[in-house]
């Protein structure tokens, strides 16, 4: 190894020299983000190197296990910093060889920076990708123009439209990586840079390459296929991405880059991209909220018991088995236990049939499951989880008596005072609330309620359990109802009001589905079961009361009976509208003196968003949750809202808080199930703020 001399540490970019090679190390933890100061330091280093005759070549790398990542779309503009596109053009234009040494993550703007280099050296396990599509954007620094000229249009479309990262080894096969370095990419990059400098060959600039332009029919077929898929997407980004890649292979670089810049600016201002970026930031914020992790060691956690074998309990059993726990399934009766366990086994059999797991592997998983009737054997487990939202206090007494000292009891209560019941048990320091969502194999969020007397060991143990299940943990204050439950009930209340006023069942669900709520309101009730949902009792005769009780009284319980708000003639197929329900609705309107009117899909969405945001504002004011973004996490990760909605509170911001306030005021006069707007709205509107302002 040659002589090394540290020249300067310019803020977040270190400069070292080795045998005439300038090594620029981006040191901006945790992600080596290409913020304005980093870009300015890199540009200054290149300008200095160009004028320094002792520098023959340049290597760019990242500190630790990250190469670089692009700055967020919402980064404040720094008048003194170059934009990333200008920096990449400056790097590529260098007359001295530039080599990128890649270890760890090289994503987004980081990949664009690497593409601007003349040679790329990477560790086989480096992660290379362009995730912009996942937040509704295209690259903004020439990525859509350089990548196709390096790896071809077909591979570029696949990489850019998927948003997924590939390993360095795969990158070499595509031609994205020139040299694999199993040991130290920087060492090999320095060697390669010296070799390039000695050869005095002209730098190989990605934007000028023509060797990957001969794909012909294969590229045209790929474009047609991706364009067909993009036409079905609610987002604009896929179609704009395809346009940019086409331009890279058909137009001069400068024109293609201009097209890319225009696409980026348009998309960055779109509601869908703003919503997607908000959800991405909210997820990072939630994952960073490690109030207990690492501060207190959890108790040993090998075996758990789940109370119940149906519904959410069965889903939880499957998750726990997949996570490697020994699981005891406890039910009140032999009949309920037998039916529930049979459905759990059917789930694993379906995986075998789909080729996702072998029969031997299933046998090993099921060997860790023990099914019992009653609670007599719970004294052997480390934690008991009862996910039912309607657990009786008598059952909690039984569980408490059966459990050993130090075992954690996690309850999903939603209609009782959890803190009061825990206080009456013999283990108040080991009781807490865990509320899992319906469809928890898809919806990852869990509402975590530590009670006043819950001890730190119990909290740490329960959080360790949730993390092992790969859950997103949201800390909420104990309350009579779950956060997700209150939001979905607000959705149903607004949907019922729209139905009374003249909208159709299928119209309301379609409007909500197009916005991003998978099952809408009425199909969701049919799916869950109308008897289980059972809405607000005694409200039907009142304005906004809905039809739930009428349907249940008629034996229309939802999908399970083949009839609910819809008729289900074939298992697994969507339901169809039923004239009988329309007749019931007409009778209900007549009894309430309502003259139906035409209601647009837009009004349906505005009313439903406003009702949910109104309940969210109440929970903020009451301290049930800490940030509006937490409610958006519940919407996306507990209720299954599409990420493009931005969640409930961000959607209210986009709608306009004054509009939401007026809608709440109007709806509250028509429905006792919808409260007048919280003072939170008045305070935000008066100060010119939004819910997003409260997320800092």
XYZ file of C-alpha atoms in Angstrom:
696
model
C 0.000 0.000 0.000
C 1.323 3.393 -0.941
C 1.746 6.487 1.130
C -1.487 7.980 2.489
C -1.933 11.562 3.576
C -5.048 13.141 5.053
C -5.488 16.499 3.379
C -8.656 17.821 4.978
C -11.914 16.797 6.599
C -14.414 19.098 4.902
C -17.417 18.645 7.132
C -19.168 15.459 6.068
C -16.754 14.570 3.258
C -13.263 13.350 4.208
C -10.421 13.866 1.723
C -7.431 11.532 1.688
C -4.727 10.920 -0.904
C -2.939 7.700 -1.728
C -0.357 7.466 -4.511
C -1.915 10.357 -6.413
C -5.492 9.122 -5.918
C -7.888 11.420 -4.075
C -10.279 9.403 -1.880
C -13.514 11.191 -1.021
C -15.408 9.515 1.819
C -18.999 10.595 2.450
C -19.471 10.549 6.222
C -23.027 11.690 6.906
C -24.590 9.053 9.186
C -26.749 7.140 9.378
C -27.486 6.892 5.630
C -24.713 8.993 4.029
C -27.449 11.246 2.682
C -26.433 13.590 -0.130
C -27.616 16.740 1.614
C -26.734 20.230 0.390
C -23.544 20.499 2.463
C -22.354 17.087 1.275
C -22.982 18.004 -2.360
C -21.175 21.324 -1.929
C -18.164 19.570 -0.357
C -18.017 17.021 -3.173
C -18.204 19.718 -5.840
C -15.468 21.721 -4.131
C -13.296 18.607 -3.932
C -13.689 17.956 -7.670
C -12.904 21.551 -8.553
C -9.793 21.429 -6.362
C -8.704 18.079 -7.795
C -9.044 19.355 -11.357
C -6.531 22.116 -10.603
C -4.176 19.927 -8.548
C -1.509 18.322 -10.728
C -0.583 15.898 -7.938
C -4.014 14.259 -8.206
C -4.279 11.736 -11.037
C -7.604 10.047 -10.209
C -10.495 10.180 -7.749
C -12.333 7.520 -5.721
C -15.730 8.197 -4.127
C -16.872 5.972 -1.277
C -18.988 6.024 1.857
C -18.112 5.570 5.494
C -19.067 2.366 7.294
C -21.548 0.183 5.380
C -23.308 2.836 3.310
C -22.185 4.351 0.011
C -24.743 7.141 -0.344
C -28.451 7.877 -0.486
C -30.328 10.733 -2.110
C -31.698 13.647 -0.105
C -35.445 13.719 0.447
C -37.690 15.464 -2.057
C -38.775 17.843 0.667
C -35.269 19.030 1.544
C -35.057 22.793 1.904
C -33.267 24.420 -1.019
C -29.777 25.610 -0.110
C -28.797 28.458 -2.408
C -25.121 27.693 -1.843
C -25.313 24.012 -2.769
C -25.422 22.434 -6.225
C -28.349 20.206 -7.056
C -27.544 16.524 -7.401
C -27.951 16.549 -11.175
C -25.340 19.304 -11.564
C -22.968 17.462 -9.227
C -23.343 14.216 -11.194
C -22.696 16.045 -14.465
C -19.558 17.596 -12.943
C -18.303 14.209 -11.760
C -18.938 12.556 -15.110
C -17.248 15.434 -16.975
C -14.017 15.028 -14.987
C -10.971 14.523 -17.196
C -9.395 12.532 -14.387
C -10.717 8.981 -13.853
C -13.457 8.664 -11.211
C -14.180 5.318 -9.547
C -17.064 4.571 -7.167
C -16.206 2.152 -4.330
C -19.493 0.689 -3.097
C -20.098 -1.173 0.129
C -23.524 -1.540 1.730
C -26.462 0.526 0.488
C -26.237 2.499 -2.743
C -29.782 3.688 -3.288
C -31.607 6.475 -5.086
C -29.332 9.478 -5.427
C -26.456 7.270 -4.298
C -26.909 5.070 -7.358
C -27.092 8.165 -9.566
C -23.805 9.342 -8.066
C -22.240 5.949 -8.796
C -23.551 6.023 -12.377
C -21.777 9.350 -12.892
C -18.444 7.696 -12.064
C -16.398 6.173 -14.878
C -15.998 2.800 -13.144
C -17.891 1.040 -10.340
C -16.354 -1.362 -7.827
C -18.698 -3.058 -5.359
C -18.834 -5.673 -2.654
C -20.863 -8.724 -3.797
C -23.454 -8.037 -1.071
C -23.781 -4.303 -1.718
C -27.394 -3.190 -2.260
C -28.034 -1.229 -5.448
C -31.377 0.250 -6.369
C -33.573 3.148 -7.323
C -36.556 3.214 -4.922
C -38.027 6.517 -6.147
C -41.041 4.778 -7.717
C -42.176 3.655 -4.247
C -42.763 7.288 -3.294
C -44.307 8.261 -6.615
C -41.204 9.841 -8.160
C -38.596 9.293 -10.861
C -34.855 9.850 -10.295
C -33.784 13.484 -10.595
C -30.057 13.421 -11.333
C -29.867 11.640 -14.674
C -30.562 8.163 -13.318
C -33.177 7.353 -15.959
C -30.761 8.547 -18.666
C -27.496 6.938 -17.602
C -28.789 3.583 -16.344
C -30.262 2.410 -19.706
C -26.973 3.229 -21.429
C -25.104 1.124 -18.872
C -27.363 -1.942 -18.494
C -29.850 -1.565 -21.371
C -33.462 -0.472 -21.512
C -35.106 -3.800 -20.626
C -33.140 -4.281 -17.396
C -33.503 -0.580 -16.537
C -37.292 -0.692 -16.779
C -37.396 -3.719 -14.513
C -35.094 -2.149 -11.917
C -36.620 1.338 -11.964
C -40.273 0.248 -11.978
C -39.863 -2.336 -9.219
C -38.055 -0.026 -6.804
C -36.283 -3.081 -5.418
C -32.582 -3.325 -4.647
C -30.263 -5.922 -6.147
C -26.991 -7.308 -4.816
C -23.626 -6.215 -6.155
C -23.147 -9.670 -7.640
C -26.369 -9.312 -9.645
C -25.287 -5.814 -10.612
C -22.129 -7.194 -12.188
C -24.139 -9.632 -14.301
C -26.215 -6.712 -15.598
C -23.131 -4.608 -16.332
C -23.903 -2.067 -13.619
C -20.838 -3.107 -11.600
C -17.482 -3.401 -13.349
C -15.450 -5.083 -10.597
C -16.524 -7.168 -7.585
C -14.417 -6.720 -4.452
C -15.128 -9.439 -1.847
C -12.738 -7.829 0.636
C -12.250 -4.054 0.466
C -13.917 -2.170 -2.420
C -11.945 0.992 -1.615
C -8.579 -0.762 -1.940
C -9.576 -2.281 -5.267
C -11.044 1.037 -6.426
C -7.757 2.834 -5.714
C -5.885 0.193 -7.710
C -8.352 0.496 -10.584
C -8.138 4.300 -10.494
C -4.331 4.191 -10.684
C -4.543 1.794 -13.621
C -6.969 4.065 -15.474
C -4.797 7.114 -14.820
C -1.682 5.334 -16.040
C -3.395 4.136 -19.233
C -4.288 7.742 -20.125
C -7.410 6.400 -21.855
C -10.350 8.778 -22.159
C -12.848 8.417 -19.293
C -15.820 6.156 -20.062
C -18.805 8.418 -19.467
C -22.153 6.671 -18.897
C -24.206 9.324 -20.698
C -22.122 8.858 -23.866
C -22.208 5.057 -24.028
C -23.874 3.422 -27.021
C -22.983 -0.239 -26.509
C -26.309 -1.161 -24.843
C -28.649 0.352 -27.428
C -29.173 -2.737 -29.599
C -32.094 -4.401 -27.830
C -34.563 -3.645 -30.623
C -37.742 -5.726 -30.435
C -37.055 -6.878 -26.871
C -37.103 -3.284 -25.656
C -40.263 -2.425 -27.591
C -42.031 -5.453 -26.118
C -40.872 -4.528 -22.614
C -42.136 -0.962 -23.055
C -45.528 -2.196 -24.284
C -45.876 -4.620 -21.380
C -44.889 -2.072 -18.733
C -47.069 0.598 -20.316
C -50.073 -1.730 -20.126
C -49.411 -2.273 -16.419
C -48.867 1.460 -15.847
C -52.260 2.246 -17.370
C -53.889 0.276 -14.538
C -51.951 2.082 -11.817
C -53.581 4.969 -9.931
C -50.152 6.638 -9.882
C -48.581 8.750 -12.637
C -44.993 7.807 -11.815
C -44.810 4.476 -13.719
C -45.885 6.052 -17.021
C -43.484 8.976 -16.556
C -40.649 6.548 -15.731
C -41.241 4.645 -18.972
C -41.191 7.913 -20.954
C -37.844 8.832 -19.405
C -36.227 5.475 -20.194
C -37.494 5.662 -23.779
C -35.968 9.131 -24.073
C -32.612 7.843 -22.836
C -32.381 5.454 -25.772
C -33.886 7.730 -28.432
C -32.913 11.319 -27.613
C -29.689 13.224 -26.840
C -28.701 13.116 -23.165
C -29.420 16.795 -22.447
C -32.968 16.547 -23.806
C -33.599 13.308 -21.930
C -32.338 14.792 -18.700
C -34.607 17.789 -19.207
C -37.551 15.421 -19.646
C -36.556 13.626 -16.440
C -36.293 16.907 -14.520
C -39.733 17.974 -15.720
C -41.252 14.622 -14.745
C -39.670 14.806 -11.312
C -40.963 18.312 -10.628
C -44.488 17.422 -11.748
C -44.575 14.275 -9.645
C -43.029 15.902 -6.568
C -45.964 18.335 -6.456
C -48.612 15.647 -6.948
C -50.851 14.631 -4.058
C -50.020 10.958 -4.517
C -46.266 11.470 -4.224
C -46.630 13.850 -1.294
C -48.800 11.242 0.421
C -46.371 8.410 -0.280
C -43.425 10.437 0.996
C -45.382 11.327 4.117
C -46.063 7.647 4.848
C -42.397 6.783 4.277
C -41.312 9.496 6.731
C -43.980 8.479 9.257
C -42.748 4.881 9.170
C -39.184 5.976 9.858
C -40.404 8.205 12.681
C -42.412 5.376 14.223
C -39.543 2.909 13.978
C -37.208 5.453 15.591
C -39.521 5.845 18.592
C -37.722 3.239 20.705
C -38.948 4.300 24.101
C -38.091 1.020 25.822
C -35.914 -0.952 23.403
C -32.460 -1.580 24.779
C -33.064 0.256 28.050
C -34.523 -2.677 29.952
C -33.744 -6.326 29.280
C -36.784 -8.472 28.564
C -37.561 -11.671 30.415
C -36.934 -15.023 28.709
C -39.555 -15.473 26.006
C -39.772 -18.891 24.412
C -43.355 -20.037 24.908
C -46.637 -18.150 24.655
C -50.314 -18.945 24.958
C -53.031 -17.483 22.753
C -56.559 -17.438 24.127
C -58.894 -18.416 21.318
C -58.527 -20.308 18.057
C -60.759 -18.276 15.755
C -60.523 -14.943 13.965
C -57.671 -12.707 15.138
C -56.586 -15.345 17.664
C -56.013 -17.902 14.900
C -54.052 -15.347 12.878
C -51.913 -14.606 15.923
C -51.226 -18.317 16.443
C -49.941 -18.601 12.868
C -47.727 -15.524 13.260
C -46.273 -16.814 16.529
C -45.552 -20.242 15.056
C -43.872 -18.627 12.041
C -41.734 -16.584 14.453
C -40.494 -19.760 16.162
C -42.463 -19.642 19.429
C -43.863 -22.644 21.232
C -47.585 -21.867 21.190
C -50.365 -23.107 23.431
C -53.823 -22.558 21.942
C -56.469 -22.370 24.675
C -60.238 -22.294 24.091
C -63.289 -22.380 26.365
C -64.790 -25.507 24.811
C -63.666 -28.645 23.000
C -65.903 -27.808 20.030
C -64.472 -24.315 19.553
C -60.941 -25.638 20.014
C -61.359 -28.423 17.470
C -62.798 -26.134 14.807
C -60.197 -23.433 15.360
C -57.213 -25.784 15.286
C -58.573 -27.392 12.112
C -58.578 -23.982 10.415
C -55.007 -23.295 11.580
C -53.883 -26.622 10.114
C -55.791 -25.849 6.892
C -53.780 -22.633 6.608
C -50.477 -24.523 6.660
C -51.838 -27.201 4.296
C -52.688 -24.420 1.829
C -49.084 -23.228 2.023
C -47.903 -26.745 1.190
C -50.290 -26.914 -1.776
C -48.949 -23.574 -3.020
C -45.370 -24.821 -2.784
C -44.411 -22.261 -0.143
C -43.387 -24.821 2.477
C -42.756 -28.570 2.652
C -44.862 -31.086 4.558
C -41.873 -31.910 6.772
C -41.446 -28.235 7.641
C -45.150 -27.961 8.509
C -44.869 -30.998 10.763
C -41.990 -29.335 12.598
C -43.987 -26.112 12.978
C -47.091 -27.873 14.272
C -44.981 -29.847 16.750
C -44.549 -26.497 18.537
C -48.327 -26.055 18.884
C -50.237 -27.461 21.848
C -54.048 -27.192 21.883
C -55.898 -27.288 25.213
C -59.461 -26.799 26.412
C -59.517 -24.519 29.435
C -56.672 -22.638 31.072
C -55.192 -25.244 33.396
C -51.858 -25.600 31.563
C -51.019 -21.902 31.250
C -48.658 -22.017 34.202
C -45.844 -23.171 31.918
C -45.774 -20.285 29.415
C -43.827 -17.017 29.469
C -46.614 -14.828 28.095
C -50.377 -15.076 27.589
C -52.101 -13.056 24.855
C -55.877 -12.692 24.776
C -56.583 -10.651 21.623
C -60.356 -10.554 22.084
C -61.724 -7.004 22.299
C -64.546 -8.224 24.560
C -62.824 -10.339 27.204
C -64.851 -10.619 30.409
C -63.310 -9.638 33.723
C -64.170 -13.143 34.998
C -61.948 -14.680 32.327
C -59.083 -12.386 33.304
C -59.404 -13.697 36.845
C -59.163 -17.261 35.522
C -56.102 -16.410 33.438
C -54.439 -14.674 36.361
C -54.988 -17.695 38.595
C -53.585 -20.117 36.018
C -50.450 -18.160 35.071
C -47.118 -18.391 36.832
C -45.558 -15.421 38.594
C -43.618 -13.163 36.209
C -45.533 -14.216 33.091
C -46.882 -11.309 31.037
C -50.616 -10.968 30.348
C -51.440 -8.971 27.194
C -55.089 -8.074 26.617
C -56.935 -6.718 23.605
C -59.786 -5.188 25.578
C -61.796 -2.538 23.788
C -64.975 -2.172 25.818
C -63.790 -2.140 29.403
C -61.429 -0.180 31.614
C -58.210 -2.098 31.130
C -56.338 -0.283 33.884
C -59.119 -0.941 36.399
C -59.288 -4.640 35.555
C -55.505 -4.979 35.687
C -55.531 -3.351 39.110
C -57.955 -5.981 40.401
C -55.776 -8.829 39.152
C -52.940 -10.251 41.147
C -50.325 -9.160 38.606
C -50.893 -5.479 37.857
C -47.188 -4.987 37.032
C -47.382 -7.670 34.328
C -50.604 -6.640 32.548
C -50.726 -4.438 29.442
C -52.787 -3.844 26.329
C -52.015 -5.209 22.859
C -54.557 -4.586 20.126
C -53.928 -6.456 16.893
C -55.744 -5.517 13.680
C -58.024 -7.697 11.608
C -56.001 -9.299 8.820
C -52.798 -9.131 10.844
C -50.806 -11.204 8.373
C -51.175 -8.210 6.046
C -51.624 -5.375 8.554
C -48.514 -5.077 10.721
C -49.342 -2.418 13.291
C -50.113 -3.244 16.918
C -51.497 -0.739 19.427
C -49.353 -1.011 22.568
C -50.771 0.305 25.860
C -48.559 0.292 28.929
C -50.723 0.838 32.020
C -49.804 3.022 35.014
C -48.714 -0.021 37.039
C -47.113 -2.019 34.217
C -43.473 -2.744 35.049
C -40.546 -2.082 32.694
C -39.669 -5.794 32.454
C -43.168 -6.656 31.283
C -43.091 -3.804 28.762
C -39.712 -4.896 27.412
C -40.893 -8.512 27.134
C -44.091 -7.620 25.290
C -42.211 -5.335 22.908
C -39.695 -8.107 22.218
C -42.639 -10.369 21.366
C -44.057 -7.793 18.939
C -40.688 -7.233 17.271
C -40.198 -10.962 16.787
C -43.564 -11.013 15.018
C -42.246 -8.191 12.780
C -44.875 -5.759 14.040
C -44.851 -1.973 13.935
C -45.382 -0.879 17.535
C -47.520 2.198 18.161
C -47.614 3.466 21.743
C -51.121 4.598 22.667
C -52.631 5.626 25.955
C -55.149 3.145 27.398
C -58.669 4.006 26.247
C -62.052 2.253 26.167
C -61.794 1.740 22.398
C -58.896 1.009 20.106
C -57.564 3.708 17.792
C -58.265 1.617 14.690
C -61.772 0.827 15.926
C -62.634 4.486 16.418
C -61.357 5.413 12.961
C -63.282 2.664 11.196
C -66.481 3.455 13.113
C -66.169 7.064 11.942
C -65.809 5.796 8.368
C -68.975 3.715 8.749
C -70.890 6.634 10.282
C -70.079 8.893 7.333
C -70.836 6.119 4.834
C -74.234 5.534 6.473
C -75.019 9.239 6.214
C -74.095 9.225 2.514
C -76.335 6.182 2.023
C -79.307 7.852 3.691
C -78.809 11.024 1.659
C -79.007 9.257 -1.694
C -75.800 7.388 -2.560
C -75.901 3.651 -3.316
C -74.109 0.954 -1.336
C -71.920 -0.082 -4.289
C -71.250 3.539 -5.271
C -69.954 4.405 -1.804
C -67.722 1.347 -1.663
C -66.395 1.983 -5.183
C -65.607 5.615 -4.356
C -63.729 4.570 -1.224
C -61.971 1.710 -3.007
C -60.785 4.010 -5.802
C -59.394 6.371 -3.165
C -57.524 3.556 -1.433
C -59.754 1.754 1.114
C -59.648 -1.826 -0.135
C -63.088 -3.050 0.958
C -64.902 0.263 1.289
C -67.346 0.455 4.199
C -70.260 -1.899 3.527
C -68.279 -4.767 2.028
C -65.917 -4.503 5.003
C -68.862 -4.913 7.364
C -70.059 -7.935 5.404
C -66.546 -9.378 5.557
C -66.165 -8.894 9.321
C -69.746 -9.949 9.980
C -72.638 -7.617 10.699
C -73.494 -9.316 13.987
C -69.904 -8.859 15.098
C -69.675 -5.290 13.847
C -73.122 -4.567 15.302
C -72.765 -0.771 14.997
C -74.302 1.627 17.499
C -77.270 0.019 19.261
C -80.598 1.812 19.177
C -79.426 4.381 16.605
C -81.261 3.137 13.515
C -84.393 5.217 13.996
C -82.260 8.339 14.178
C -80.751 10.280 11.307
C -77.460 8.651 10.266
C -78.238 5.458 12.180
C -77.569 3.066 9.306
C -79.120 -0.302 8.424
C -76.921 -2.738 10.363
C -79.538 -3.733 12.931
C -82.258 -4.120 10.289
C -80.057 -6.465 8.259
C -79.073 -8.538 11.295
C -82.734 -8.862 12.319
C -83.466 -10.168 8.812
C -80.746 -12.815 9.168
C -78.419 -11.037 6.767
C -75.155 -11.373 8.694
C -72.711 -10.783 5.849
C -70.526 -13.094 3.790
C -70.891 -15.953 6.268
C -74.627 -16.228 5.458
C -74.344 -15.241 1.796
C -76.304 -12.039 2.383
C -75.529 -8.758 4.053
C -75.370 -5.414 2.323
C -74.588 -7.492 -0.775
C -75.626 -10.919 -2.043
C -72.768 -13.446 -2.270
C -73.716 -16.224 -4.659
C -70.294 -17.827 -4.928
C -67.657 -18.226 -2.227
C -64.656 -15.979 -2.785
C -66.398 -13.853 -5.423
C -67.459 -10.201 -4.999
C -71.030 -9.616 -3.936
C -73.698 -7.878 -5.980
C -76.212 -5.231 -4.981
C -79.515 -6.574 -3.658
C -82.913 -4.977 -4.429
C -84.092 -6.089 -0.974
C -81.504 -3.833 0.678
C -82.519 -0.979 -1.613
C -86.130 -1.492 -0.501
C -85.120 -1.500 3.174
C -83.188 1.698 2.582
C -86.143 3.373 0.889
C -88.387 2.449 3.826
C -85.794 3.871 6.221
C -85.549 7.140 4.279
C -89.326 7.526 4.173
C -89.614 6.952 7.922
C -87.007 9.659 8.538
C -88.469 12.084 6.030
C -85.345 12.112 3.862
C -85.610 13.065 0.201
C -82.625 11.387 -1.537
C -80.371 13.488 -3.747
C -77.451 12.789 -6.046
C -74.149 12.478 -4.207
C -70.866 12.467 -6.125
C -67.980 10.110 -5.469
C -65.930 13.126 -4.442
C -68.454 14.086 -1.776
C -68.429 10.524 -0.444
C -64.652 10.613 -0.067
C -64.629 14.079 1.502
C -67.271 13.146 4.058
C -65.552 9.896 5.035
C -62.089 11.465 5.306
C -63.509 14.328 7.360
C -65.327 12.011 9.774
C -62.174 9.980 10.396
C -60.012 13.094 10.756
C -62.530 14.467 13.252
C -62.152 11.403 15.463
C -58.384 11.575 14.986
C -58.334 15.173 16.203
C -60.308 14.123 19.290
C -57.723 11.425 20.071
C -54.931 13.953 19.633
C -56.635 16.377 22.008
C -57.244 13.609 24.559
C -53.617 12.426 24.421
C -54.528 8.924 23.224
C -51.880 9.247 20.505
C -48.940 11.637 20.225
C -48.736 12.642 16.574
C -51.140 12.918 13.637
C -48.732 10.713 11.670
C -49.412 7.918 14.173
C -53.048 7.947 13.054
C -51.871 7.707 9.453
C -49.835 4.661 10.436
C -52.972 3.093 11.896
C -54.866 3.805 8.676
C -52.196 2.215 6.469
C -50.841 -0.577 8.685
C -53.903 -1.567 10.733
C -56.830 -0.742 8.457
C -55.147 -1.487 5.132
C -55.547 1.928 3.498
C -53.404 2.339 0.377
C -50.150 4.194 0.967
C -51.096 6.698 -1.734
C -53.874 8.039 0.536
C -51.290 9.375 2.983
C -53.490 8.117 5.814
C -56.333 9.945 7.510
C -54.785 13.134 8.887
C -52.547 13.857 5.905
C -55.565 13.378 3.640
C -57.379 15.969 5.754
C -54.471 18.374 5.237
C -54.722 17.879 1.471
C -58.473 18.396 1.582
C -58.039 21.603 3.582
C -58.719 21.884 7.298
C -61.383 24.547 6.897
C -63.236 22.305 4.440
C -62.989 19.413 6.897
C -64.212 21.588 9.756
C -67.251 22.739 7.788
C -68.120 19.189 6.744
C -67.856 17.967 10.339
C -70.098 20.774 11.516
C -72.682 19.910 8.875
C -72.550 16.131 9.405
C -72.719 16.447 13.191
C -76.077 18.196 12.799
C -77.408 15.230 10.795
C -75.871 12.312 12.709
C -75.417 11.754 16.425
C -72.559 9.390 15.540
C -70.416 12.243 14.195
C -69.171 14.831 16.679
C -68.739 18.549 15.948
C -65.187 19.558 14.997
C -62.632 19.467 17.800
C -61.072 22.794 18.897
C -57.866 21.389 17.384
C -59.179 22.420 13.950
C -59.836 25.988 15.053
C -56.379 26.281 16.621
C -54.582 24.970 13.526
C -56.590 27.069 11.077
C -56.116 30.227 13.147
C -52.340 29.735 13.284
C -52.038 28.769 9.617
C -50.818 25.273 10.467
C -51.750 21.764 9.383
C -51.710 18.374 11.072
C -48.347 17.802 9.401
C -47.036 20.738 11.460
C -47.644 18.701 14.624
C -45.509 15.743 13.531
C -42.128 17.279 14.352
